[in-house]
PDB file of C-alpha atoms in Angstrom:
ATOM      1  CA  UNK A  10      85.551 -54.147 -31.328  1.00 54.00           C
ATOM      2  CA  UNK A  11      82.737 -56.715 -30.314  1.00 61.00           C
ATOM      3  CA  UNK A  12      81.678 -56.780 -26.666  1.00 74.00           C
ATOM      4  CA  UNK A  13      79.500 -59.638 -25.094  1.00 82.00           C
ATOM      5  CA  UNK A  14      75.986 -57.670 -25.343  1.00 86.00           C
ATOM      6  CA  UNK A  15      73.511 -59.407 -26.621  1.00 90.00           C
ATOM      7  CA  UNK A  16      71.944 -56.624 -29.026  1.00 89.00           C
ATOM      8  CA  UNK A  17      73.768 -55.879 -32.532  1.00 91.00           C
ATOM      9  CA  UNK A  18      73.812 -52.023 -31.802  1.00 88.00           C
ATOM     10  CA  UNK A  19      75.598 -52.183 -28.678  1.00 87.00           C
ATOM     11  CA  UNK A  20      77.391 -55.182 -29.687  1.00 86.00           C
ATOM     12  CA  UNK A  21      79.564 -53.520 -32.261  1.00 86.00           C
ATOM     13  CA  UNK A  22      79.164 -49.584 -30.748  1.00 84.00           C
ATOM     14  CA  UNK A  23      81.953 -47.468 -31.273  1.00 81.00           C
ATOM     15  CA  UNK A  24      83.153 -47.222 -27.490  1.00 74.00           C
ATOM     16  CA  UNK A  25      86.552 -45.301 -27.924  1.00 70.00           C
ATOM     17  CA  UNK A  26      85.229 -42.174 -26.087  1.00 72.00           C
ATOM     18  CA  UNK A  27      81.827 -41.686 -23.910  1.00 77.00           C
ATOM     19  CA  UNK A  28      79.105 -39.768 -25.295  1.00 86.00           C
ATOM     20  CA  UNK A  29      77.821 -36.841 -24.039  1.00 88.00           C
ATOM     21  CA  UNK A  30      74.128 -37.222 -25.613  1.00 93.00           C
ATOM     22  CA  UNK A  31      72.495 -40.004 -27.394  1.00 93.00           C
ATOM     23  CA  UNK A  32      68.986 -39.892 -28.999  1.00 95.00           C
ATOM     24  CA  UNK A  33      68.672 -43.457 -27.824  1.00 96.00           C
ATOM     25  CA  UNK A  34      69.417 -42.600 -24.288  1.00 96.00           C
ATOM     26  CA  UNK A  35      66.998 -40.158 -24.435  1.00 97.00           C
ATOM     27  CA  UNK A  36      64.418 -42.393 -25.456  1.00 97.00           C
ATOM     28  CA  UNK A  37      65.343 -45.116 -22.306  1.00 97.00           C
ATOM     29  CA  UNK A  38      64.967 -42.234 -20.155  1.00 97.00           C
ATOM     30  CA  UNK A  39      61.818 -41.351 -21.364  1.00 96.00           C
ATOM     31  CA  UNK A  40      60.738 -45.207 -21.235  1.00 96.00           C
ATOM     32  CA  UNK A  41      62.016 -45.795 -17.753  1.00 96.00           C
ATOM     33  CA  UNK A  42      59.091 -43.757 -16.476  1.00 93.00           C
ATOM     34  CA  UNK A  43      56.728 -45.655 -14.361  1.00 91.00           C
ATOM     35  CA  UNK A  44      53.413 -45.468 -16.080  1.00 85.00           C
ATOM     36  CA  UNK A  45      51.244 -45.328 -12.648  1.00 87.00           C
ATOM     37  CA  UNK A  46      48.596 -42.368 -13.393  1.00 84.00           C
ATOM     38  CA  UNK A  47      49.747 -40.160 -10.525  1.00 88.00           C
ATOM     39  CA  UNK A  48      53.447 -40.024 -11.195  1.00 91.00           C
ATOM     40  CA  UNK A  49      53.768 -37.502 -14.173  1.00 90.00           C
ATOM     41  CA  UNK A  50      51.762 -34.909 -12.575  1.00 92.00           C
ATOM     42  CA  UNK A  51      53.996 -35.348  -9.195  1.00 94.00           C
ATOM     43  CA  UNK A  52      57.028 -35.264 -11.464  1.00 95.00           C
ATOM     44  CA  UNK A  53      55.901 -32.253 -13.370  1.00 94.00           C
ATOM     45  CA  UNK A  54      55.236 -30.139 -10.359  1.00 95.00           C
ATOM     46  CA  UNK A  55      58.513 -30.926  -8.776  1.00 96.00           C
ATOM     47  CA  UNK A  56      60.401 -30.400 -12.176  1.00 96.00           C
ATOM     48  CA  UNK A  57      59.459 -26.534 -11.584  1.00 95.00           C
ATOM     49  CA  UNK A  58      59.458 -26.562  -8.000  1.00 95.00           C
ATOM     50  CA  UNK A  59      63.269 -28.287  -7.693  1.00 96.00           C
ATOM     51  CA  UNK A  60      65.022 -27.400 -10.911  1.00 95.00           C
ATOM     52  CA  UNK A  61      62.884 -24.453 -12.624  1.00 94.00           C
ATOM     53  CA  UNK A  62      62.624 -26.757 -15.497  1.00 95.00           C
ATOM     54  CA  UNK A  63      58.878 -26.405 -17.144  1.00 93.00           C
ATOM     55  CA  UNK A  64      57.985 -29.504 -19.282  1.00 94.00           C
ATOM     56  CA  UNK A  65      55.518 -28.326 -22.267  1.00 92.00           C
ATOM     57  CA  UNK A  66      51.982 -29.245 -21.461  1.00 92.00           C
ATOM     58  CA  UNK A  67      49.637 -30.488 -24.104  1.00 88.00           C
ATOM     59  CA  UNK A  68      45.826 -31.567 -24.260  1.00 86.00           C
ATOM     60  CA  UNK A  69      45.969 -34.228 -22.161  1.00 85.00           C
ATOM     61  CA  UNK A  70      49.181 -33.484 -19.521  1.00 86.00           C
ATOM     62  CA  UNK A  71      52.824 -33.079 -19.772  1.00 90.00           C
ATOM     63  CA  UNK A  72      54.599 -33.944 -23.144  1.00 93.00           C
ATOM     64  CA  UNK A  73      57.224 -36.046 -21.633  1.00 94.00           C
ATOM     65  CA  UNK A  74      58.626 -37.603 -24.974  1.00 93.00           C
ATOM     66  CA  UNK A  75      58.657 -34.318 -26.327  1.00 94.00           C
ATOM     67  CA  UNK A  76      60.724 -33.040 -23.471  1.00 96.00           C
ATOM     68  CA  UNK A  77      63.170 -36.004 -23.575  1.00 96.00           C
ATOM     69  CA  UNK A  78      63.533 -35.657 -27.230  1.00 95.00           C
ATOM     70  CA  UNK A  79      64.211 -32.166 -27.462  1.00 94.00           C
ATOM     71  CA  UNK A  80      65.588 -30.423 -24.157  1.00 94.00           C
ATOM     72  CA  UNK A  81      69.247 -29.714 -23.170  1.00 94.00           C
ATOM     73  CA  UNK A  82      70.790 -32.649 -22.018  1.00 94.00           C
ATOM     74  CA  UNK A  83      71.777 -30.746 -18.578  1.00 94.00           C
ATOM     75  CA  UNK A  84      67.828 -30.774 -18.177  1.00 95.00           C
ATOM     76  CA  UNK A  85      67.582 -34.513 -19.534  1.00 96.00           C
ATOM     77  CA  UNK A  86      70.196 -35.371 -16.626  1.00 96.00           C
ATOM     78  CA  UNK A  87      68.557 -33.256 -13.892  1.00 96.00           C
ATOM     79  CA  UNK A  88      65.449 -34.724 -14.684  1.00 97.00           C
ATOM     80  CA  UNK A  89      66.689 -38.140 -13.716  1.00 97.00           C
ATOM     81  CA  UNK A  90      67.704 -36.870  -9.913  1.00 97.00           C
ATOM     82  CA  UNK A  91      64.227 -35.406  -9.674  1.00 97.00           C
ATOM     83  CA  UNK A  92      62.125 -38.222 -11.071  1.00 97.00           C
ATOM     84  CA  UNK A  93      64.106 -40.453  -8.479  1.00 97.00           C
ATOM     85  CA  UNK A  94      63.080 -38.135  -5.598  1.00 97.00           C
ATOM     86  CA  UNK A  95      59.563 -38.513  -6.398  1.00 96.00           C
ATOM     87  CA  UNK A  96      59.544 -42.130  -7.025  1.00 96.00           C
ATOM     88  CA  UNK A  97      61.500 -42.386  -3.279  1.00 96.00           C
ATOM     89  CA  UNK A  98      58.543 -40.544  -2.119  1.00 94.00           C
ATOM     90  CA  UNK A  99      56.062 -42.910  -3.989  1.00 92.00           C
ATOM     91  CA  UNK A 100      57.478 -45.639  -2.138  1.00 89.00           C
ATOM     92  CA  UNK A 101      57.641 -49.419  -2.964  1.00 89.00           C
ATOM     93  CA  UNK A 102      60.533 -50.320  -5.442  1.00 93.00           C
ATOM     94  CA  UNK A 103      59.839 -47.484  -8.212  1.00 95.00           C
ATOM     95  CA  UNK A 104      62.690 -45.553  -7.217  1.00 96.00           C
ATOM     96  CA  UNK A 105      65.134 -48.760  -7.020  1.00 96.00           C
ATOM     97  CA  UNK A 106      63.977 -50.090 -10.472  1.00 96.00           C
ATOM     98  CA  UNK A 107      63.908 -46.461 -12.186  1.00 97.00           C
ATOM     99  CA  UNK A 108      67.868 -46.214 -11.315  1.00 96.00           C
ATOM    100  CA  UNK A 109      68.626 -49.405 -12.026  1.00 96.00           C
ATOM    101  CA  UNK A 110      67.258 -48.802 -15.696  1.00 97.00           C
ATOM    102  CA  UNK A 111      68.870 -45.652 -15.839  1.00 97.00           C
ATOM    103  CA  UNK A 112      72.433 -47.016 -15.226  1.00 94.00           C
ATOM    104  CA  UNK A 113      71.924 -49.924 -17.716  1.00 94.00           C
ATOM    105  CA  UNK A 114      71.124 -46.782 -20.321  1.00 96.00           C
ATOM    106  CA  UNK A 115      73.742 -45.100 -19.421  1.00 94.00           C
ATOM    107  CA  UNK A 116      76.450 -48.479 -19.619  1.00 90.00           C
ATOM    108  CA  UNK A 117      74.579 -49.441 -23.114  1.00 93.00           C
ATOM    109  CA  UNK A 118      75.043 -46.084 -24.473  1.00 92.00           C
ATOM    110  CA  UNK A 119      78.403 -45.439 -23.608  1.00 88.00           C
ATOM    111  CA  UNK A 120      77.708 -41.998 -21.781  1.00 91.00           C
ATOM    112  CA  UNK A 121      79.967 -39.955 -19.837  1.00 86.00           C
ATOM    113  CA  UNK A 122      78.159 -39.890 -16.888  1.00 89.00           C
ATOM    114  CA  UNK A 123      77.325 -42.403 -13.727  1.00 89.00           C
ATOM    115  CA  UNK A 124      74.286 -42.248 -11.345  1.00 91.00           C
ATOM    116  CA  UNK A 125      74.935 -42.948  -7.591  1.00 88.00           C
ATOM    117  CA  UNK A 126      72.381 -44.488  -5.165  1.00 88.00           C
ATOM    118  CA  UNK A 127      70.609 -41.548  -4.433  1.00 91.00           C
ATOM    119  CA  UNK A 128      70.037 -41.017  -8.135  1.00 94.00           C
ATOM    120  CA  UNK A 129      72.216 -38.315  -8.503  1.00 91.00           C
ATOM    121  CA  UNK A 130      73.879 -37.556 -11.772  1.00 91.00           C
ATOM    122  CA  UNK A 131      77.758 -37.306 -11.977  1.00 85.00           C
ATOM    123  CA  UNK A 132      80.872 -37.151 -14.619  1.00 80.00           C
ATOM    124  CA  UNK A 133      82.244 -40.593 -15.184  1.00 78.00           C
ATOM    125  CA  UNK A 134      85.948 -41.224 -16.401  1.00 71.00           C
ATOM    126  CA  UNK A 135      85.385 -44.416 -18.357  1.00 70.00           C
ATOM    127  CA  UNK A 136      83.844 -47.716 -17.738  1.00 69.00           C
ATOM    128  CA  UNK A 137      87.158 -49.485 -16.308  1.00 72.00           C
ATOM    129  CA  UNK A 138      87.498 -46.576 -13.776  1.00 79.00           C
ATOM    130  CA  UNK A 139      83.253 -46.916 -12.872  1.00 78.00           C
ATOM    131  CA  UNK A 140      83.988 -50.635 -12.520  1.00 80.00           C
ATOM    132  CA  UNK A 141      86.799 -50.417 -10.141  1.00 84.00           C
ATOM    133  CA  UNK A 142      84.880 -47.940  -8.174  1.00 85.00           C
ATOM    134  CA  UNK A 143      82.195 -50.456  -7.779  1.00 85.00           C
ATOM    135  CA  UNK A 144      84.341 -52.928  -6.900  1.00 88.00           C
ATOM    136  CA  UNK A 145      85.718 -51.499  -4.266  1.00 91.00           C
ATOM    137  CA  UNK A 146      82.862 -49.861  -2.701  1.00 90.00           C
ATOM    138  CA  UNK A 147      81.266 -53.311  -2.540  1.00 90.00           C
ATOM    139  CA  UNK A 148      84.048 -54.804  -0.542  1.00 92.00           C
ATOM    140  CA  UNK A 149      83.711 -51.394   1.612  1.00 94.00           C
ATOM    141  CA  UNK A 150      80.125 -52.190   1.973  1.00 92.00           C
ATOM    142  CA  UNK A 151      80.913 -54.013   5.382  1.00 94.00           C
ATOM    143  CA  UNK A 152      79.649 -51.988   8.565  1.00 94.00           C
ATOM    144  CA  UNK A 153      83.057 -52.294  10.128  1.00 96.00           C
ATOM    145  CA  UNK A 154      84.734 -50.640   7.250  1.00 96.00           C
ATOM    146  CA  UNK A 155      82.394 -47.579   7.042  1.00 95.00           C
ATOM    147  CA  UNK A 156      85.180 -44.851   8.193  1.00 96.00           C
ATOM    148  CA  UNK A 157      87.094 -46.196   5.486  1.00 96.00           C
ATOM    149  CA  UNK A 158      84.264 -46.020   2.527  1.00 95.00           C
ATOM    150  CA  UNK A 159      83.446 -42.418   3.787  1.00 95.00           C
ATOM    151  CA  UNK A 160      86.875 -41.147   3.190  1.00 95.00           C
ATOM    152  CA  UNK A 161      87.032 -43.849  -0.607  1.00 95.00           C
ATOM    153  CA  UNK A 162      83.491 -41.974  -1.261  1.00 93.00           C
ATOM    154  CA  UNK A 163      84.848 -38.550  -0.705  1.00 93.00           C
ATOM    155  CA  UNK A 164      87.848 -38.866  -2.697  1.00 93.00           C
ATOM    156  CA  UNK A 165      85.481 -39.342  -5.637  1.00 89.00           C
ATOM    157  CA  UNK A 166      83.385 -36.501  -4.586  1.00 88.00           C
ATOM    158  CA  UNK A 167      86.553 -34.085  -4.621  1.00 91.00           C
ATOM    159  CA  UNK A 168      87.260 -35.446  -8.197  1.00 88.00           C
ATOM    160  CA  UNK A 169      83.454 -34.557  -9.296  1.00 83.00           C
ATOM    161  CA  UNK A 170      84.227 -31.066  -8.526  1.00 84.00           C
ATOM    162  CA  UNK A 171      84.585 -28.698 -11.324  1.00 78.00           C
ATOM    163  CA  UNK A 172      87.334 -28.017 -11.187  1.00 84.00           C
ATOM    164  CA  UNK A 173      88.369 -31.335  -9.495  1.00 86.00           C
ATOM    165  CA  UNK A 174      89.961 -30.772  -5.959  1.00 91.00           C
ATOM    166  CA  UNK A 175      92.795 -33.586  -7.315  1.00 92.00           C
ATOM    167  CA  UNK A 176      95.139 -33.247  -4.158  1.00 92.00           C
ATOM    168  CA  UNK A 177      91.921 -33.769  -2.081  1.00 92.00           C
ATOM    169  CA  UNK A 178      91.016 -36.417  -3.933  1.00 93.00           C
ATOM    170  CA  UNK A 179      94.442 -38.088  -3.645  1.00 94.00           C
ATOM    171  CA  UNK A 180      94.619 -37.490   0.168  1.00 93.00           C
ATOM    172  CA  UNK A 181      91.223 -39.071   0.647  1.00 95.00           C
ATOM    173  CA  UNK A 182      92.234 -42.407  -1.282  1.00 96.00           C
ATOM    174  CA  UNK A 183      95.291 -42.211   0.946  1.00 96.00           C
ATOM    175  CA  UNK A 184      92.928 -41.740   3.895  1.00 96.00           C
ATOM    176  CA  UNK A 185      90.857 -44.990   3.124  1.00 96.00           C
ATOM    177  CA  UNK A 186      94.256 -46.844   2.731  1.00 97.00           C
ATOM    178  CA  UNK A 187      95.367 -45.552   6.095  1.00 96.00           C
ATOM    179  CA  UNK A 188      92.091 -46.208   8.087  1.00 97.00           C
ATOM    180  CA  UNK A 189      92.357 -50.067   7.142  1.00 97.00           C
ATOM    181  CA  UNK A 190      95.592 -50.320   7.729  1.00 97.00           C
ATOM    182  CA  UNK A 191      95.157 -49.254  11.280  1.00 96.00           C
ATOM    183  CA  UNK A 192      92.252 -51.306  12.006  1.00 97.00           C
ATOM    184  CA  UNK A 193      94.342 -53.892  11.081  1.00 96.00           C
ATOM    185  CA  UNK A 194      97.414 -52.890  13.420  1.00 96.00           C
ATOM    186  CA  UNK A 195      95.936 -50.747  16.097  1.00 95.00           C
ATOM    187  CA  UNK A 196      99.157 -49.946  17.478  1.00 93.00           C
ATOM    188  CA  UNK A 197     100.257 -48.205  14.150  1.00 94.00           C
ATOM    189  CA  UNK A 198      99.998 -44.539  14.131  1.00 91.00           C
ATOM    190  CA  UNK A 199      99.823 -44.099  10.393  1.00 92.00           C
ATOM    191  CA  UNK A 200     100.440 -45.614   7.271  1.00 95.00           C
ATOM    192  CA  UNK A 201     103.872 -46.056   6.021  1.00 95.00           C
ATOM    193  CA  UNK A 202     106.304 -48.050   3.798  1.00 95.00           C
ATOM    194  CA  UNK A 203     107.268 -50.175   6.347  1.00 95.00           C
ATOM    195  CA  UNK A 204     103.770 -51.175   7.635  1.00 96.00           C
ATOM    196  CA  UNK A 205     103.415 -52.418   4.112  1.00 96.00           C
ATOM    197  CA  UNK A 206     106.593 -54.457   3.730  1.00 93.00           C
ATOM    198  CA  UNK A 207     106.506 -56.124   6.877  1.00 90.00           C
ATOM    199  CA  UNK A 208     103.055 -56.333   8.739  1.00 95.00           C
ATOM    200  CA  UNK A 209     100.206 -55.988   6.052  1.00 96.00           C
ATOM    201  CA  UNK A 210     102.391 -58.345   3.901  1.00 95.00           C
ATOM    202  CA  UNK A 211     103.333 -60.870   6.595  1.00 95.00           C
ATOM    203  CA  UNK A 212      99.292 -60.767   7.891  1.00 96.00           C
ATOM    204  CA  UNK A 213      97.897 -61.457   4.128  1.00 95.00           C
ATOM    205  CA  UNK A 214     100.161 -63.938   3.622  1.00 95.00           C
ATOM    206  CA  UNK A 215      99.563 -65.552   6.842  1.00 94.00           C
ATOM    207  CA  UNK A 216      95.619 -65.548   5.992  1.00 94.00           C
ATOM    208  CA  UNK A 217      96.565 -66.400   2.435  1.00 92.00           C
ATOM    209  CA  UNK A 218      95.624 -70.196   0.793  1.00 91.00           C
ATOM    210  CA  UNK A 219      97.451 -69.556  -2.301  1.00 91.00           C
ATOM    211  CA  UNK A 220     100.377 -71.887  -3.645  1.00 94.00           C
ATOM    212  CA  UNK A 221     104.308 -70.919  -3.214  1.00 94.00           C
ATOM    213  CA  UNK A 222     103.941 -68.756  -6.412  1.00 96.00           C
ATOM    214  CA  UNK A 223     100.773 -66.758  -5.426  1.00 94.00           C
ATOM    215  CA  UNK A 224     102.258 -65.783  -2.102  1.00 93.00           C
ATOM    216  CA  UNK A 225     105.611 -64.780  -4.151  1.00 94.00           C
ATOM    217  CA  UNK A 226     103.749 -62.335  -6.182  1.00 94.00           C
ATOM    218  CA  UNK A 227     101.578 -61.085  -2.950  1.00 92.00           C
ATOM    219  CA  UNK A 228     105.049 -60.297  -1.639  1.00 94.00           C
ATOM    220  CA  UNK A 229     105.928 -58.584  -4.502  1.00 94.00           C
ATOM    221  CA  UNK A 230     102.930 -56.705  -4.634  1.00 93.00           C
ATOM    222  CA  UNK A 231     102.999 -55.295  -1.151  1.00 95.00           C
ATOM    223  CA  UNK A 232     106.481 -53.961  -1.834  1.00 94.00           C
ATOM    224  CA  UNK A 233     104.887 -52.330  -5.083  1.00 94.00           C
ATOM    225  CA  UNK A 234     102.299 -50.749  -2.277  1.00 96.00           C
ATOM    226  CA  UNK A 235     105.028 -49.448  -0.126  1.00 96.00           C
ATOM    227  CA  UNK A 236     106.753 -47.697  -2.845  1.00 95.00           C
ATOM    228  CA  UNK A 237     103.026 -46.247  -3.454  1.00 95.00           C
ATOM    229  CA  UNK A 238     102.536 -45.416   0.110  1.00 96.00           C
ATOM    230  CA  UNK A 239     105.807 -43.419   0.356  1.00 94.00           C
ATOM    231  CA  UNK A 240     105.539 -41.282  -2.877  1.00 92.00           C
ATOM    232  CA  UNK A 241     102.202 -40.740  -1.437  1.00 92.00           C
ATOM    233  CA  UNK A 242     103.346 -38.985   1.531  1.00 89.00           C
ATOM    234  CA  UNK A 243     104.191 -36.103  -0.730  1.00 85.00           C
ATOM    235  CA  UNK A 244     100.238 -35.106  -0.892  1.00 83.00           C
ATOM    236  CA  UNK A 245      99.450 -36.706   2.240  1.00 76.00           C
ATOM    237  CA  UNK A 246      97.486 -34.594   4.951  1.00 61.00           C
ATOM    238  CA  UNK A 247     100.008 -32.436   7.078  1.00 58.00           C
ATOM    239  CA  UNK A 248     102.285 -31.428   4.604  1.00 58.00           C
ATOM    240  CA  UNK A 249     102.300 -27.744   2.917  1.00 55.00           C
ATOM    241  CA  UNK A 250      99.585 -26.673   1.091  1.00 64.00           C
ATOM    242  CA  UNK A 251     101.512 -24.867  -1.121  1.00 70.00           C
ATOM    243  CA  UNK A 252     102.106 -27.688  -3.114  1.00 76.00           C
ATOM    244  CA  UNK A 253     100.496 -27.453  -6.546  1.00 83.00           C
ATOM    245  CA  UNK A 254      97.418 -29.643  -7.545  1.00 86.00           C
ATOM    246  CA  UNK A 255      98.221 -32.654  -9.269  1.00 88.00           C
ATOM    247  CA  UNK A 256      96.852 -32.906 -12.873  1.00 90.00           C
ATOM    248  CA  UNK A 257      93.108 -34.888 -13.394  1.00 87.00           C
ATOM    249  CA  UNK A 258      94.705 -37.538 -15.374  1.00 87.00           C
ATOM    250  CA  UNK A 259      97.400 -38.245 -12.488  1.00 93.00           C
ATOM    251  CA  UNK A 260      94.607 -38.012  -9.697  1.00 91.00           C
ATOM    252  CA  UNK A 261      92.778 -40.683 -11.821  1.00 89.00           C
ATOM    253  CA  UNK A 262      96.046 -42.724 -11.906  1.00 90.00           C
ATOM    254  CA  UNK A 263      95.989 -42.390  -7.988  1.00 92.00           C
ATOM    255  CA  UNK A 264      92.481 -43.541  -7.465  1.00 92.00           C
ATOM    256  CA  UNK A 265      92.879 -46.566  -9.632  1.00 92.00           C
ATOM    257  CA  UNK A 266      95.987 -48.000  -8.413  1.00 93.00           C
ATOM    258  CA  UNK A 267      94.895 -46.787  -4.900  1.00 94.00           C
ATOM    259  CA  UNK A 268      91.652 -48.869  -4.968  1.00 94.00           C
ATOM    260  CA  UNK A 269      93.686 -52.213  -6.158  1.00 93.00           C
ATOM    261  CA  UNK A 270      95.575 -51.598  -2.355  1.00 95.00           C
ATOM    262  CA  UNK A 271      92.708 -50.743  -0.753  1.00 96.00           C
ATOM    263  CA  UNK A 272      90.351 -53.885  -2.234  1.00 95.00           C
ATOM    264  CA  UNK A 273      93.361 -56.145  -1.237  1.00 94.00           C
ATOM    265  CA  UNK A 274      93.615 -54.984   2.295  1.00 96.00           C
ATOM    266  CA  UNK A 275      89.995 -54.433   2.877  1.00 96.00           C
ATOM    267  CA  UNK A 276      89.317 -58.070   1.781  1.00 95.00           C
ATOM    268  CA  UNK A 277      92.105 -59.015   4.321  1.00 95.00           C
ATOM    269  CA  UNK A 278      90.258 -57.148   7.072  1.00 96.00           C
ATOM    270  CA  UNK A 279      87.037 -58.544   6.657  1.00 95.00           C
ATOM    271  CA  UNK A 280      88.831 -61.927   6.330  1.00 94.00           C
ATOM    272  CA  UNK A 281      90.475 -62.001   9.874  1.00 94.00           C
ATOM    273  CA  UNK A 282      88.163 -59.612  11.664  1.00 94.00           C
ATOM    274  CA  UNK A 283      88.768 -56.172  12.913  1.00 93.00           C
ATOM    275  CA  UNK A 284      87.076 -53.651  15.227  1.00 93.00           C
ATOM    276  CA  UNK A 285      85.378 -50.457  13.880  1.00 92.00           C
ATOM    277  CA  UNK A 286      87.627 -47.506  13.289  1.00 91.00           C
ATOM    278  CA  UNK A 287      87.332 -44.798  15.661  1.00 78.00           C
TER     279      UNK A 287
END
């Protein structure tokens, strides 16, 4: 199926499943290295010191193109983080430009990985899941929502473990929602179904500029949120730890659906104004 990418090879690429390796991705990682004279030598040393990776040397220096073409994929991915660290130390915008180039390459080549703001590579679920994550984090960037952002980022950290800590990931997602809900309702002790059906719904509808149809649909969405919250109490903090960890597939669904509700009420919190969470 075609997408809107301007380049033919990416417009008609089979994107049914993320890739674990790609010759074109390797070339783009090599091409992303800045050509400033001192960076390759700094990187060669850092690769040995930080990761124990010995990049082959030639007559004129390190053979980077050969390394990126032939090295194990785990070493190529590790080199990205090491490179980002080196470029951060160099200063300027080198690290940011490099990170954005890698992010574009990962997306274009439909790789099963993502790069975070610190240049660390993580496994990715799929493009839709990563887009949802990015959209939610953009709302949570406001300093007043820092505590919720911390809990939300922790959820993905738990999911990124091997094996994934699915129970902790779901609990942290719930915690992020609970933090914002309590910022909107300082008198509430915790997040429960009635808080969604009554307080949060009424607060959102009062701030909404939509027409009657939109408000009816929104009211139904908060009813759905109430059911989500009620169900999630099976896994929330304070419950017995003898519960079997949920499957990764189910945890991904919980993070996805929870993210939608989190964006909804986080946007409300920014619109009406709330105090930072304690």
